[in-house]
Amino acid sequence: MNDLVFNSQEDLYKRILPALKSKKKILACSGFKNVNENDVWDYMRFNKWNTSYGLELCEMVSDILNTDNALIIKYCHNKYMSSLKELEDDFELPKLKSE
């Protein structure tokens, strides 16, 4: 049997995009409409697959579809809050006139 070989993460992403879209729909049905395919992809890359080697495509699809929704939501929440914190750090209050 010929093994599938992906030349880039982009190729792999395109191949598993249907599973990512399915997970997005599952999350949307649970009330989390702001989570997108990239959020699911990033969660899987950074938290599930970061120490894995030799994963098969079917394992990756299974991981996407069977990952607890709460874990993905928590990841997205933390990602959003950290980007909000960065914006707050860059924001300066207007200077008041000294009397």
JSON list of C-alpha atoms in Angstrom, two decimals:
[
{"chain": "A", "resi": 1, "resn": "MET", "atom": "CA", "xyz": [0.00, 0.00, 0.00]},
{"chain": "A", "resi": 2, "resn": "ASN", "atom": "CA", "xyz": [1.30, 3.48, -0.85]},
{"chain": "A", "resi": 3, "resn": "ASP", "atom": "CA", "xyz": [1.77, 5.82, 2.07]},
{"chain": "A", "resi": 4, "resn": "LEU", "atom": "CA", "xyz": [0.44, 9.35, 1.78]},
{"chain": "A", "resi": 5, "resn": "VAL", "atom": "CA", "xyz": [3.21, 11.89, 2.08]},
{"chain": "A", "resi": 6, "resn": "PHE", "atom": "CA", "xyz": [2.47, 15.53, 2.72]},
{"chain": "A", "resi": 7, "resn": "ASN", "atom": "CA", "xyz": [5.03, 18.07, 1.57]},
{"chain": "A", "resi": 8, "resn": "SER", "atom": "CA", "xyz": [3.79, 20.84, 3.85]},
{"chain": "A", "resi": 9, "resn": "GLN", "atom": "CA", "xyz": [1.45, 21.57, 6.71]},
{"chain": "A", "resi": 10, "resn": "GLU", "atom": "CA", "xyz": [-0.74, 23.36, 4.19]},
{"chain": "A", "resi": 11, "resn": "ASP", "atom": "CA", "xyz": [-1.17, 20.12, 2.20]},
{"chain": "A", "resi": 12, "resn": "LEU", "atom": "CA", "xyz": [-2.07, 18.24, 5.37]},
{"chain": "A", "resi": 13, "resn": "TYR", "atom": "CA", "xyz": [-4.47, 21.00, 6.44]},
{"chain": "A", "resi": 14, "resn": "LYS", "atom": "CA", "xyz": [-6.27, 20.83, 3.09]},
{"chain": "A", "resi": 15, "resn": "ARG", "atom": "CA", "xyz": [-6.56, 17.06, 3.39]},
{"chain": "A", "resi": 16, "resn": "ILE", "atom": "CA", "xyz": [-8.14, 17.11, 6.85]},
{"chain": "A", "resi": 17, "resn": "LEU", "atom": "CA", "xyz": [-10.22, 20.25, 6.28]},
{"chain": "A", "resi": 18, "resn": "PRO", "atom": "CA", "xyz": [-13.48, 18.24, 6.03]},
{"chain": "A", "resi": 19, "resn": "ALA", "atom": "CA", "xyz": [-12.90, 16.91, 9.55]},
{"chain": "A", "resi": 20, "resn": "LEU", "atom": "CA", "xyz": [-12.06, 20.41, 10.81]},
{"chain": "A", "resi": 21, "resn": "LYS", "atom": "CA", "xyz": [-15.28, 21.74, 9.24]},
{"chain": "A", "resi": 22, "resn": "SER", "atom": "CA", "xyz": [-17.27, 18.95, 10.86]},
{"chain": "A", "resi": 23, "resn": "LYS", "atom": "CA", "xyz": [-15.82, 19.77, 14.27]},
{"chain": "A", "resi": 24, "resn": "LYS", "atom": "CA", "xyz": [-16.60, 23.45, 13.71]},
{"chain": "A", "resi": 25, "resn": "LYS", "atom": "CA", "xyz": [-20.24, 22.52, 12.99]},
{"chain": "A", "resi": 26, "resn": "ILE", "atom": "CA", "xyz": [-20.38, 20.35, 16.12]},
{"chain": "A", "resi": 27, "resn": "LEU", "atom": "CA", "xyz": [-19.06, 23.26, 18.19]},
{"chain": "A", "resi": 28, "resn": "ALA", "atom": "CA", "xyz": [-21.52, 25.68, 16.55]},
{"chain": "A", "resi": 29, "resn": "CYS", "atom": "CA", "xyz": [-24.43, 23.35, 17.40]},
{"chain": "A", "resi": 30, "resn": "SER", "atom": "CA", "xyz": [-23.22, 23.46, 21.01]},
{"chain": "A", "resi": 31, "resn": "GLY", "atom": "CA", "xyz": [-23.44, 27.25, 20.95]},
{"chain": "A", "resi": 32, "resn": "PHE", "atom": "CA", "xyz": [-19.82, 28.10, 20.14]},
{"chain": "A", "resi": 33, "resn": "LYS", "atom": "CA", "xyz": [-20.25, 29.84, 16.81]},
{"chain": "A", "resi": 34, "resn": "ASN", "atom": "CA", "xyz": [-17.02, 31.87, 16.91]},
{"chain": "A", "resi": 35, "resn": "VAL", "atom": "CA", "xyz": [-14.68, 28.88, 16.76]},
{"chain": "A", "resi": 36, "resn": "ASN", "atom": "CA", "xyz": [-13.32, 28.30, 13.27]},
{"chain": "A", "resi": 37, "resn": "GLU", "atom": "CA", "xyz": [-11.36, 25.58, 11.50]},
{"chain": "A", "resi": 38, "resn": "ASN", "atom": "CA", "xyz": [-8.03, 27.29, 12.22]},
{"chain": "A", "resi": 39, "resn": "ASP", "atom": "CA", "xyz": [-8.78, 27.33, 15.95]},
{"chain": "A", "resi": 40, "resn": "VAL", "atom": "CA", "xyz": [-9.38, 23.58, 15.91]},
{"chain": "A", "resi": 41, "resn": "TRP", "atom": "CA", "xyz": [-6.27, 23.04, 13.76]},
{"chain": "A", "resi": 42, "resn": "ASP", "atom": "CA", "xyz": [-4.12, 25.12, 16.12]},
{"chain": "A", "resi": 43, "resn": "TYR", "atom": "CA", "xyz": [-5.42, 23.30, 19.19]},
{"chain": "A", "resi": 44, "resn": "MET", "atom": "CA", "xyz": [-4.65, 19.93, 17.63]},
{"chain": "A", "resi": 45, "resn": "ARG", "atom": "CA", "xyz": [-1.16, 20.98, 16.46]},
{"chain": "A", "resi": 46, "resn": "PHE", "atom": "CA", "xyz": [-0.09, 22.58, 19.71]},
{"chain": "A", "resi": 47, "resn": "ASN", "atom": "CA", "xyz": [-1.81, 20.38, 22.28]},
{"chain": "A", "resi": 48, "resn": "LYS", "atom": "CA", "xyz": [-2.52, 16.98, 20.77]},
{"chain": "A", "resi": 49, "resn": "TRP", "atom": "CA", "xyz": [0.02, 16.27, 18.05]},
{"chain": "A", "resi": 50, "resn": "ASN", "atom": "CA", "xyz": [3.03, 18.31, 19.17]},
{"chain": "A", "resi": 51, "resn": "THR", "atom": "CA", "xyz": [4.88, 15.24, 20.49]},
{"chain": "A", "resi": 52, "resn": "SER", "atom": "CA", "xyz": [3.47, 12.67, 18.07]},
{"chain": "A", "resi": 53, "resn": "TYR", "atom": "CA", "xyz": [5.35, 11.07, 15.20]},
{"chain": "A", "resi": 54, "resn": "GLY", "atom": "CA", "xyz": [4.15, 8.90, 12.35]},
{"chain": "A", "resi": 55, "resn": "LEU", "atom": "CA", "xyz": [0.47, 9.72, 12.76]},
{"chain": "A", "resi": 56, "resn": "GLU", "atom": "CA", "xyz": [-1.85, 8.24, 10.23]},
{"chain": "A", "resi": 57, "resn": "LEU", "atom": "CA", "xyz": [-4.50, 10.34, 8.55]},
{"chain": "A", "resi": 58, "resn": "CYS", "atom": "CA", "xyz": [-7.29, 8.29, 10.11]},
{"chain": "A", "resi": 59, "resn": "GLU", "atom": "CA", "xyz": [-5.82, 8.89, 13.59]},
{"chain": "A", "resi": 60, "resn": "MET", "atom": "CA", "xyz": [-5.72, 12.62, 12.99]},
{"chain": "A", "resi": 61, "resn": "VAL", "atom": "CA", "xyz": [-9.33, 12.70, 11.80]},
{"chain": "A", "resi": 62, "resn": "SER", "atom": "CA", "xyz": [-10.36, 10.61, 14.79]},
{"chain": "A", "resi": 63, "resn": "ASP", "atom": "CA", "xyz": [-8.50, 12.98, 17.13]},
{"chain": "A", "resi": 64, "resn": "ILE", "atom": "CA", "xyz": [-10.28, 15.98, 15.63]},
{"chain": "A", "resi": 65, "resn": "LEU", "atom": "CA", "xyz": [-13.75, 14.48, 15.86]},
{"chain": "A", "resi": 66, "resn": "ASN", "atom": "CA", "xyz": [-13.29, 12.90, 19.30]},
{"chain": "A", "resi": 67, "resn": "THR", "atom": "CA", "xyz": [-11.50, 15.68, 21.16]},
{"chain": "A", "resi": 68, "resn": "ASP", "atom": "CA", "xyz": [-13.57, 17.03, 24.01]},
{"chain": "A", "resi": 69, "resn": "ASN", "atom": "CA", "xyz": [-15.25, 20.26, 22.89]},
{"chain": "A", "resi": 70, "resn": "ALA", "atom": "CA", "xyz": [-14.51, 21.86, 26.25]},
{"chain": "A", "resi": 71, "resn": "LEU", "atom": "CA", "xyz": [-10.76, 21.54, 25.66]},
{"chain": "A", "resi": 72, "resn": "ILE", "atom": "CA", "xyz": [-10.99, 23.37, 22.35]},
{"chain": "A", "resi": 73, "resn": "ILE", "atom": "CA", "xyz": [-13.22, 26.06, 23.84]},
{"chain": "A", "resi": 74, "resn": "LYS", "atom": "CA", "xyz": [-10.81, 26.55, 26.74]},
{"chain": "A", "resi": 75, "resn": "TYR", "atom": "CA", "xyz": [-7.90, 26.84, 24.29]},
{"chain": "A", "resi": 76, "resn": "CYS", "atom": "CA", "xyz": [-9.78, 29.45, 22.21]},
{"chain": "A", "resi": 77, "resn": "HIS", "atom": "CA", "xyz": [-10.76, 31.37, 25.33]},
{"chain": "A", "resi": 78, "resn": "ASN", "atom": "CA", "xyz": [-7.17, 31.49, 26.57]},
{"chain": "A", "resi": 79, "resn": "LYS", "atom": "CA", "xyz": [-5.93, 32.49, 23.12]},
{"chain": "A", "resi": 80, "resn": "TYR", "atom": "CA", "xyz": [-8.50, 35.28, 22.93]},
{"chain": "A", "resi": 81, "resn": "MET", "atom": "CA", "xyz": [-7.78, 36.51, 26.47]},
{"chain": "A", "resi": 82, "resn": "SER", "atom": "CA", "xyz": [-4.02, 36.61, 25.88]},
{"chain": "A", "resi": 83, "resn": "SER", "atom": "CA", "xyz": [-4.49, 38.64, 22.68]},
{"chain": "A", "resi": 84, "resn": "LEU", "atom": "CA", "xyz": [-6.83, 40.97, 24.58]},
{"chain": "A", "resi": 85, "resn": "LYS", "atom": "CA", "xyz": [-4.21, 41.36, 27.32]},
{"chain": "A", "resi": 86, "resn": "GLU", "atom": "CA", "xyz": [-1.62, 42.32, 24.69]},
{"chain": "A", "resi": 87, "resn": "LEU", "atom": "CA", "xyz": [-3.97, 45.00, 23.38]},
{"chain": "A", "resi": 88, "resn": "GLU", "atom": "CA", "xyz": [-4.50, 46.34, 26.90]},
{"chain": "A", "resi": 89, "resn": "ASP", "atom": "CA", "xyz": [-0.75, 46.51, 27.46]},
{"chain": "A", "resi": 90, "resn": "ASP", "atom": "CA", "xyz": [-0.35, 48.57, 24.29]},
{"chain": "A", "resi": 91, "resn": "PHE", "atom": "CA", "xyz": [-3.21, 50.91, 25.16]},
{"chain": "A", "resi": 92, "resn": "GLU", "atom": "CA", "xyz": [-2.26, 54.15, 26.88]},
{"chain": "A", "resi": 93, "resn": "LEU", "atom": "CA", "xyz": [-4.68, 56.34, 28.72]},
{"chain": "A", "resi": 94, "resn": "PRO", "atom": "CA", "xyz": [-4.84, 59.93, 27.50]},
{"chain": "A", "resi": 95, "resn": "LYS", "atom": "CA", "xyz": [-2.70, 62.38, 29.40]},
{"chain": "A", "resi": 96, "resn": "LEU", "atom": "CA", "xyz": [-4.59, 64.81, 31.59]},
{"chain": "A", "resi": 97, "resn": "LYS", "atom": "CA", "xyz": [-3.71, 68.49, 31.67]},
{"chain": "A", "resi": 98, "resn": "SER", "atom": "CA", "xyz": [-1.98, 69.60, 34.81]},
{"chain": "A", "resi": 99, "resn": "GLU", "atom": "CA", "xyz": [-3.66, 72.52, 36.49]}
]
